[in-house]
Amino acid sequence: MSSRSGHHQKHHHPQDHGRSPARRPAAHHAAAAIEASGEGYTLVHAGKQIRIGPVVFWIAVGTVVLLGMWSAATATYFAFRDDVLTRLIARQAEMQYAYEDRISELRAKVDRTTSRQLLDQEQFDQKLDQIMKRQSTLESRATALGAMPDATSTGSIKPQGRAEAAPSSGSLKPSPISDTVIFVAPPDREARLESRAPLIAKAQPNQFAKAQGVDNVLVRLQTSLDQVERRQVAALSSVEDGIESRVRRMRGVISDLGLNMAQLEAATPRSGMGGPFVPVKLTSDAGAFERQLYRININRAQMQRLNQTLALVPYRKPVVGEVEFTSGFGVRSDPFLGRPAMHTGLDFRAAQGDPVRVTANGKVVSAGWAGGYGRMVEVDHGNGLSTRYGHLSEIGVKVGETVKIGQVIGAVGSTGRSTGPHLHYETRIDGEAVDPQKFLRAGVRLSAG
């Protein structure tokens, strides 16, 4: 170690020749050097020498290099970290914005789908509500049509069995029958009208959609209701036509018989009726069906009034079943004298004891023996109209008694000027005999409708 130091000092003397010795120690202390040899490296600093091996040397060098690189990387990081962080933050923000945009898009899509479903559901509910209201309207119309009877007329007294119709051995009792002008619902009423529209209230939207689609079901329901409405309109038109035709025939019959409508209406009894007057009004928003129903009700009221009036007109047959005339009204050969004579009525062939029925409402004004009539009943129907029933074997009413259409007033016989059992029937206007067939033909005309 000392030899190396001396050698080192000797090596540097020529270079320091001419310099002052006083400065040499200071330079020696300030410098440091590293000398390499085959055995290692010698570190000289301030007159001191430190020898290290090659491995340690390179480890130290590597450490210094790594520290330098680390320092450089650190310095670079701190120099550029703001940009890096900015880029990272911007990327994160971009990713977040993209994610939020995607979420917003999906949410908007869900909202549109939900809105569309809600709109479809609302439209379905509205259509279903309209169908339900229409169904309710059609049901009320069907109820109104079902409660509206059709006017028909038999034109005669309903026939009964001979055994049931025969009077008992005692006094004859009234046998009430229905008026020959009655209201009867036709047997095909149920076929013409549907009182109930299709049941739809229990149908659920999901079930409809699963079955065949809401729209298809609604269309089918609308079509079904349209068919019901068409049938109801057709039925209503048929009822209106029938009532109008009936009213025209009734007025025509009264006119053909030469009767005064005003006098007949004045003579019509009005019992058991009354109440405050409430005028019939038609609402401003009434549809065609309601207006037609209004007209029908007006015509029905007129027809009912005419029915009450015609109840005083004797256009029905006084005996039941098939009728055979043995002698008509007018001039004939008298059966007893053989000379021409005026026959003031119709002779109805009938069996002894067959019931005789009054042909119109009225009051008995005569009941007893009346010369050639034999036992005879006369009924006053008002307004100058009266009927006579002669040759009776029995009389079942008394003078002053009020009788109704079809009531039994006696039994067929052969009393008075008679050649055999039959009924002599007369119709009189203001006391003068008129042909009863004129009234009977009017009854046939009324029953034709």
mmCIF file of N, CA and C in Angstrom, residues 95-180:
data_model
loop_
_atom_site.group_PDB
_atom_site.id
_atom_site.type_symbol
_atom_site.label_atom_id
_atom_site.label_comp_id
_atom_site.label_asym_id
_atom_site.label_seq_id
_atom_site.Cartn_x
_atom_site.Cartn_y
_atom_site.Cartn_z
ATOM 1 N N MET A 95 -65.697 7.219 -20.561
ATOM 2 C CA MET A 95 -66.335 5.931 -20.351
ATOM 3 C C MET A 95 -67.612 6.075 -19.528
ATOM 4 N N GLN A 96 -67.545 6.933 -18.511
ATOM 5 C CA GLN A 96 -68.726 7.143 -17.688
ATOM 6 C C GLN A 96 -69.853 7.788 -18.483
ATOM 7 N N TYR A 97 -69.489 8.789 -19.312
ATOM 8 C CA TYR A 97 -70.499 9.442 -20.131
ATOM 9 C C TYR A 97 -71.131 8.461 -21.116
ATOM 10 N N ALA A 98 -70.290 7.638 -21.716
ATOM 11 C CA ALA A 98 -70.812 6.639 -22.646
ATOM 12 C C ALA A 98 -71.755 5.671 -21.936
ATOM 13 N N TYR A 99 -71.348 5.268 -20.713
ATOM 14 C CA TYR A 99 -72.186 4.367 -19.940
ATOM 15 C C TYR A 99 -73.508 5.040 -19.579
ATOM 16 N N GLU A 100 -73.409 6.307 -19.152
ATOM 17 C CA GLU A 100 -74.631 7.026 -18.804
ATOM 18 C C GLU A 100 -75.522 7.244 -20.023
ATOM 19 N N ASP A 101 -74.888 7.549 -21.177
ATOM 20 C CA ASP A 101 -75.677 7.691 -22.400
ATOM 21 C C ASP A 101 -76.392 6.396 -22.744
ATOM 22 N N ARG A 102 -75.675 5.298 -22.568
ATOM 23 C CA ARG A 102 -76.288 4.000 -22.852
ATOM 24 C C ARG A 102 -77.451 3.733 -21.901
ATOM 25 N N ILE A 103 -77.237 4.063 -20.637
ATOM 26 C CA ILE A 103 -78.314 3.887 -19.658
ATOM 27 C C ILE A 103 -79.504 4.780 -20.004
ATOM 28 N N SER A 104 -79.205 6.035 -20.373
ATOM 29 C CA SER A 104 -80.280 6.947 -20.749
ATOM 30 C C SER A 104 -81.040 6.433 -21.961
ATOM 31 N N GLU A 105 -80.299 5.910 -22.928
ATOM 32 C CA GLU A 105 -80.938 5.367 -24.119
ATOM 33 C C GLU A 105 -81.839 4.183 -23.781
ATOM 34 N N LEU A 106 -81.299 3.288 -22.929
ATOM 35 C CA LEU A 106 -82.110 2.147 -22.519
ATOM 36 C C LEU A 106 -83.332 2.594 -21.713
ATOM 37 N N ARG A 107 -83.124 3.598 -20.839
ATOM 38 C CA ARG A 107 -84.243 4.097 -20.053
ATOM 39 C C ARG A 107 -85.305 4.742 -20.949
ATOM 40 N N ALA A 108 -84.832 5.506 -21.953
ATOM 41 C CA ALA A 108 -85.774 6.110 -22.890
ATOM 42 C C ALA A 108 -86.534 5.040 -23.673
ATOM 43 N N LYS A 109 -85.810 3.980 -24.044
ATOM 44 C CA LYS A 109 -86.461 2.893 -24.760
ATOM 45 C C LYS A 109 -87.508 2.215 -23.887
ATOM 46 N N VAL A 110 -87.151 1.995 -22.627
ATOM 47 C CA VAL A 110 -88.104 1.404 -21.693
ATOM 48 C C VAL A 110 -89.312 2.325 -21.509
ATOM 49 N N ASP A 111 -89.016 3.641 -21.390
ATOM 50 C CA ASP A 111 -90.115 4.600 -21.227
ATOM 51 C C ASP A 111 -91.029 4.606 -22.448
ATOM 52 N N ARG A 112 -90.418 4.550 -23.652
ATOM 53 C CA ARG A 112 -91.242 4.516 -24.858
ATOM 54 C C ARG A 112 -92.098 3.250 -24.910
ATOM 55 N N THR A 113 -91.455 2.132 -24.550
ATOM 56 C CA THR A 113 -92.202 0.878 -24.542
ATOM 57 C C THR A 113 -93.334 0.924 -23.526
ATOM 58 N N THR A 114 -93.010 1.438 -22.340
ATOM 59 C CA THR A 114 -94.037 1.548 -21.303
ATOM 60 C C THR A 114 -95.152 2.502 -21.729
ATOM 61 N N SER A 115 -94.742 3.636 -22.316
ATOM 62 C CA SER A 115 -95.744 4.594 -22.770
ATOM 63 C C SER A 115 -96.629 3.985 -23.850
ATOM 64 N N ARG A 116 -96.002 3.250 -24.760
ATOM 65 C CA ARG A 116 -96.779 2.613 -25.820
ATOM 66 C C ARG A 116 -97.751 1.591 -25.225
ATOM 67 N N GLN A 117 -97.260 0.819 -24.251
ATOM 68 C CA GLN A 117 -98.146 -0.148 -23.619
ATOM 69 C C GLN A 117 -99.280 0.547 -22.880
ATOM 70 N N LEU A 118 -98.936 1.631 -22.169
ATOM 71 C CA LEU A 118 -99.976 2.372 -21.463
ATOM 72 C C LEU A 118 -100.981 2.977 -22.442
ATOM 73 N N LEU A 119 -100.456 3.491 -23.569
ATOM 74 C CA LEU A 119 -101.345 4.063 -24.574
ATOM 75 C C LEU A 119 -102.245 2.995 -25.174
ATOM 76 N N ASP A 120 -101.627 1.829 -25.487
ATOM 77 C CA ASP A 120 -102.436 0.731 -26.021
ATOM 78 C C ASP A 120 -103.486 0.287 -25.004
ATOM 79 N N GLN A 121 -103.064 0.198 -23.733
ATOM 80 C CA GLN A 121 -104.008 -0.200 -22.703
ATOM 81 C C GLN A 121 -105.123 0.831 -22.562
ATOM 82 N N GLU A 122 -104.749 2.126 -22.639
ATOM 83 C CA GLU A 122 -105.747 3.177 -22.523
ATOM 84 C C GLU A 122 -106.711 3.134 -23.706
ATOM 85 N N GLN A 123 -106.157 2.937 -24.912
ATOM 86 C CA GLN A 123 -107.022 2.833 -26.081
ATOM 87 C C GLN A 123 -107.942 1.623 -25.978
ATOM 88 N N PHE A 124 -107.395 0.517 -25.510
ATOM 89 C CA PHE A 124 -108.206 -0.677 -25.335
ATOM 90 C C PHE A 124 -109.319 -0.428 -24.320
ATOM 91 N N ASP A 125 -108.941 0.216 -23.200
ATOM 92 C CA ASP A 125 -109.956 0.517 -22.184
ATOM 93 C C ASP A 125 -111.033 1.429 -22.741
ATOM 94 N N GLN A 126 -110.635 2.428 -23.549
ATOM 95 C CA GLN A 126 -111.618 3.327 -24.132
ATOM 96 C C GLN A 126 -112.538 2.586 -25.079
ATOM 97 N N LYS A 127 -111.951 1.750 -25.945
ATOM 98 C CA LYS A 127 -112.777 0.986 -26.879
ATOM 99 C C LYS A 127 -113.695 0.030 -26.132
ATOM 100 N N LEU A 128 -113.144 -0.623 -25.094
ATOM 101 C CA LEU A 128 -113.954 -1.546 -24.318
ATOM 102 C C LEU A 128 -115.074 -0.812 -23.598
ATOM 103 N N ASP A 129 -114.773 0.383 -23.102
ATOM 104 C CA ASP A 129 -115.799 1.186 -22.433
ATOM 105 C C ASP A 129 -116.891 1.591 -23.426
ATOM 106 N N GLN A 130 -116.492 1.960 -24.645
ATOM 107 C CA GLN A 130 -117.486 2.303 -25.666
ATOM 108 C C GLN A 130 -118.359 1.093 -25.996
ATOM 109 N N ILE A 131 -117.725 -0.075 -26.091
ATOM 110 C CA ILE A 131 -118.495 -1.282 -26.390
ATOM 111 C C ILE A 131 -119.458 -1.593 -25.248
ATOM 112 N N MET A 132 -118.992 -1.412 -24.004
ATOM 113 C CA MET A 132 -119.857 -1.673 -22.869
ATOM 114 C C MET A 132 -121.041 -0.718 -22.852
ATOM 115 N N LYS A 133 -120.776 0.574 -23.145
ATOM 116 C CA LYS A 133 -121.872 1.540 -23.200
ATOM 117 C C LYS A 133 -122.846 1.191 -24.314
ATOM 118 N N ARG A 134 -122.302 0.801 -25.464
ATOM 119 C CA ARG A 134 -123.174 0.431 -26.575
ATOM 120 C C ARG A 134 -123.980 -0.814 -26.237
ATOM 121 N N GLN A 135 -123.332 -1.767 -25.551
ATOM 122 C CA GLN A 135 -124.055 -2.962 -25.132
ATOM 123 C C GLN A 135 -125.192 -2.600 -24.193
ATOM 124 N N SER A 136 -124.914 -1.705 -23.236
ATOM 125 C CA SER A 136 -125.957 -1.280 -22.306
ATOM 126 C C SER A 136 -127.113 -0.598 -23.053
ATOM 127 N N THR A 137 -126.762 0.223 -24.043
ATOM 128 C CA THR A 137 -127.801 0.887 -24.832
ATOM 129 C C THR A 137 -128.652 -0.120 -25.590
ATOM 130 N N LEU A 138 -127.995 -1.107 -26.200
ATOM 131 C CA LEU A 138 -128.734 -2.116 -26.952
ATOM 132 C C LEU A 138 -129.597 -2.958 -26.028
ATOM 133 N N GLU A 139 -129.103 -3.225 -24.798
ATOM 134 C CA GLU A 139 -129.908 -3.983 -23.852
ATOM 135 C C GLU A 139 -131.160 -3.201 -23.458
ATOM 136 N N SER A 140 -130.989 -1.898 -23.221
ATOM 137 C CA SER A 140 -132.160 -1.084 -22.880
ATOM 138 C C SER A 140 -133.134 -1.020 -24.051
ATOM 139 N N ARG A 141 -132.604 -0.947 -25.274
ATOM 140 C CA ARG A 141 -133.482 -0.962 -26.441
ATOM 141 C C ARG A 141 -134.219 -2.291 -26.549
ATOM 142 N N ALA A 142 -133.482 -3.386 -26.304
ATOM 143 C CA ALA A 142 -134.125 -4.704 -26.369
ATOM 144 C C ALA A 142 -135.211 -4.828 -25.314
ATOM 145 N N THR A 143 -134.943 -4.252 -24.124
ATOM 146 C CA THR A 143 -135.972 -4.270 -23.080
ATOM 147 C C THR A 143 -137.207 -3.496 -23.519
ATOM 148 N N ALA A 144 -136.975 -2.332 -24.139
ATOM 149 C CA ALA A 144 -138.103 -1.534 -24.627
ATOM 150 C C ALA A 144 -138.878 -2.277 -25.711
ATOM 151 N N LEU A 145 -138.162 -2.957 -26.599
ATOM 152 C CA LEU A 145 -138.834 -3.717 -27.649
ATOM 153 C C LEU A 145 -139.573 -4.913 -27.077
ATOM 154 N N GLY A 146 -138.952 -5.577 -26.080
ATOM 155 C CA GLY A 146 -139.615 -6.726 -25.484
ATOM 156 C C GLY A 146 -140.887 -6.360 -24.747
ATOM 157 N N ALA A 147 -140.919 -5.129 -24.197
ATOM 158 C CA ALA A 147 -142.104 -4.688 -23.471
ATOM 159 C C ALA A 147 -143.168 -4.116 -24.392
ATOM 160 N N MET A 148 -142.876 -4.056 -25.670
ATOM 161 C CA MET A 148 -143.827 -3.482 -26.619
ATOM 162 C C MET A 148 -144.566 -4.602 -27.340
ATOM 163 N N PRO A 149 -145.831 -4.853 -26.990
ATOM 164 C CA PRO A 149 -146.582 -5.928 -27.650
ATOM 165 C C PRO A 149 -147.047 -5.513 -29.032
ATOM 166 N N ASP A 150 -147.312 -6.509 -29.845
ATOM 167 C CA ASP A 150 -147.880 -6.267 -31.169
ATOM 168 C C ASP A 150 -149.401 -6.354 -31.085
ATOM 169 N N ALA A 151 -150.055 -5.553 -31.895
ATOM 170 C CA ALA A 151 -151.523 -5.545 -31.890
ATOM 171 C C ALA A 151 -152.056 -6.536 -32.912
ATOM 172 N N THR A 152 -152.836 -7.461 -32.443
ATOM 173 C CA THR A 152 -153.499 -8.412 -33.352
ATOM 174 C C THR A 152 -154.961 -8.496 -32.991
ATOM 175 N N SER A 153 -155.731 -8.998 -33.888
ATOM 176 C CA SER A 153 -157.176 -9.098 -33.648
ATOM 177 C C SER A 153 -157.694 -10.408 -34.197
ATOM 178 N N THR A 154 -158.522 -11.044 -33.413
ATOM 179 C CA THR A 154 -159.116 -12.293 -33.895
ATOM 180 C C THR A 154 -160.313 -12.031 -34.789
ATOM 181 N N GLY A 155 -160.988 -10.897 -34.572
ATOM 182 C CA GLY A 155 -162.159 -10.571 -35.371
ATOM 183 C C GLY A 155 -163.407 -11.315 -34.951
ATOM 184 N N SER A 156 -163.250 -12.181 -33.924
ATOM 185 C CA SER A 156 -164.419 -12.927 -33.463
ATOM 186 C C SER A 156 -164.150 -13.390 -32.046
ATOM 187 N N ILE A 157 -165.197 -13.953 -31.461
ATOM 188 C CA ILE A 157 -165.058 -14.500 -30.124
ATOM 189 C C ILE A 157 -164.350 -15.833 -30.215
ATOM 190 N N LYS A 158 -163.402 -16.057 -29.271
ATOM 191 C CA LYS A 158 -162.624 -17.286 -29.325
ATOM 192 C C LYS A 158 -163.530 -18.490 -29.131
ATOM 193 N N PRO A 159 -163.367 -19.522 -29.958
ATOM 194 C CA PRO A 159 -164.217 -20.707 -29.824
ATOM 195 C C PRO A 159 -163.861 -21.504 -28.594
ATOM 196 N N GLN A 160 -164.842 -22.172 -28.038
ATOM 197 C CA GLN A 160 -164.641 -23.064 -26.924
ATOM 198 C C GLN A 160 -165.321 -24.383 -27.225
ATOM 199 N N GLY A 161 -164.961 -25.375 -26.429
ATOM 200 C CA GLY A 161 -165.581 -26.679 -26.619
ATOM 201 C C GLY A 161 -167.062 -26.626 -26.332
ATOM 202 N N ARG A 162 -167.810 -27.458 -27.040
ATOM 203 C CA ARG A 162 -169.267 -27.446 -26.869
ATOM 204 C C ARG A 162 -169.654 -27.839 -25.458
ATOM 205 N N ALA A 163 -168.918 -28.794 -24.884
ATOM 206 C CA ALA A 163 -169.267 -29.234 -23.535
ATOM 207 C C ALA A 163 -169.017 -28.123 -22.532
ATOM 208 N N GLU A 164 -167.910 -27.385 -22.694
ATOM 209 C CA GLU A 164 -167.588 -26.305 -21.787
ATOM 210 C C GLU A 164 -168.501 -25.106 -22.004
ATOM 211 N N ALA A 165 -168.910 -24.905 -23.275
ATOM 212 C CA ALA A 165 -169.699 -23.716 -23.584
ATOM 213 C C ALA A 165 -171.173 -23.882 -23.252
ATOM 214 N N ALA A 166 -171.648 -25.110 -23.099
ATOM 215 C CA ALA A 166 -173.078 -25.327 -22.885
ATOM 216 C C ALA A 166 -173.487 -24.754 -21.541
ATOM 217 N N PRO A 167 -174.625 -24.062 -21.488
ATOM 218 C CA PRO A 167 -175.076 -23.501 -20.219
ATOM 219 C C PRO A 167 -175.586 -24.584 -19.293
ATOM 220 N N SER A 168 -175.482 -24.330 -18.030
ATOM 221 C CA SER A 168 -175.971 -25.287 -17.049
ATOM 222 C C SER A 168 -177.494 -25.234 -16.998
ATOM 223 N N SER A 169 -178.047 -26.184 -16.300
ATOM 224 C CA SER A 169 -179.499 -26.253 -16.229
ATOM 225 C C SER A 169 -180.087 -25.095 -15.449
ATOM 226 N N GLY A 170 -179.256 -24.491 -14.555
ATOM 227 C CA GLY A 170 -179.740 -23.372 -13.774
ATOM 228 C C GLY A 170 -179.612 -22.081 -14.558
ATOM 229 N N SER A 171 -179.534 -20.995 -13.806
ATOM 230 C CA SER A 171 -179.403 -19.684 -14.447
ATOM 231 C C SER A 171 -178.061 -19.551 -15.114
ATOM 232 N N LEU A 172 -178.036 -18.889 -16.237
ATOM 233 C CA LEU A 172 -176.802 -18.708 -16.996
ATOM 234 C C LEU A 172 -175.913 -17.690 -16.300
ATOM 235 N N LYS A 173 -174.591 -18.013 -16.235
ATOM 236 C CA LYS A 173 -173.634 -17.119 -15.618
ATOM 237 C C LYS A 173 -172.745 -16.490 -16.679
ATOM 238 N N PRO A 174 -172.258 -15.302 -16.425
ATOM 239 C CA PRO A 174 -171.353 -14.677 -17.397
ATOM 240 C C PRO A 174 -170.116 -15.530 -17.610
ATOM 241 N N SER A 175 -169.672 -15.589 -18.827
ATOM 242 C CA SER A 175 -168.462 -16.328 -19.178
ATOM 243 C C SER A 175 -167.501 -15.359 -19.838
ATOM 244 N N PRO A 176 -166.694 -14.671 -19.025
ATOM 245 C CA PRO A 176 -165.825 -13.644 -19.613
ATOM 246 C C PRO A 176 -164.784 -14.248 -20.528
ATOM 247 N N ILE A 177 -164.545 -13.549 -21.608
ATOM 248 C CA ILE A 177 -163.489 -13.946 -22.530
ATOM 249 C C ILE A 177 -162.679 -12.713 -22.850
ATOM 250 N N SER A 178 -161.539 -12.921 -23.481
ATOM 251 C CA SER A 178 -160.680 -11.799 -23.831
ATOM 252 C C SER A 178 -161.299 -10.986 -24.944
ATOM 253 N N ASP A 179 -160.994 -9.695 -24.934
ATOM 254 C CA ASP A 179 -161.434 -8.834 -26.018
ATOM 255 C C ASP A 179 -160.846 -9.360 -27.317
ATOM 256 N N THR A 180 -161.608 -9.242 -28.353
ATOM 257 C CA THR A 180 -161.111 -9.751 -29.629
ATOM 258 C C THR A 180 -160.022 -8.872 -30.219
#
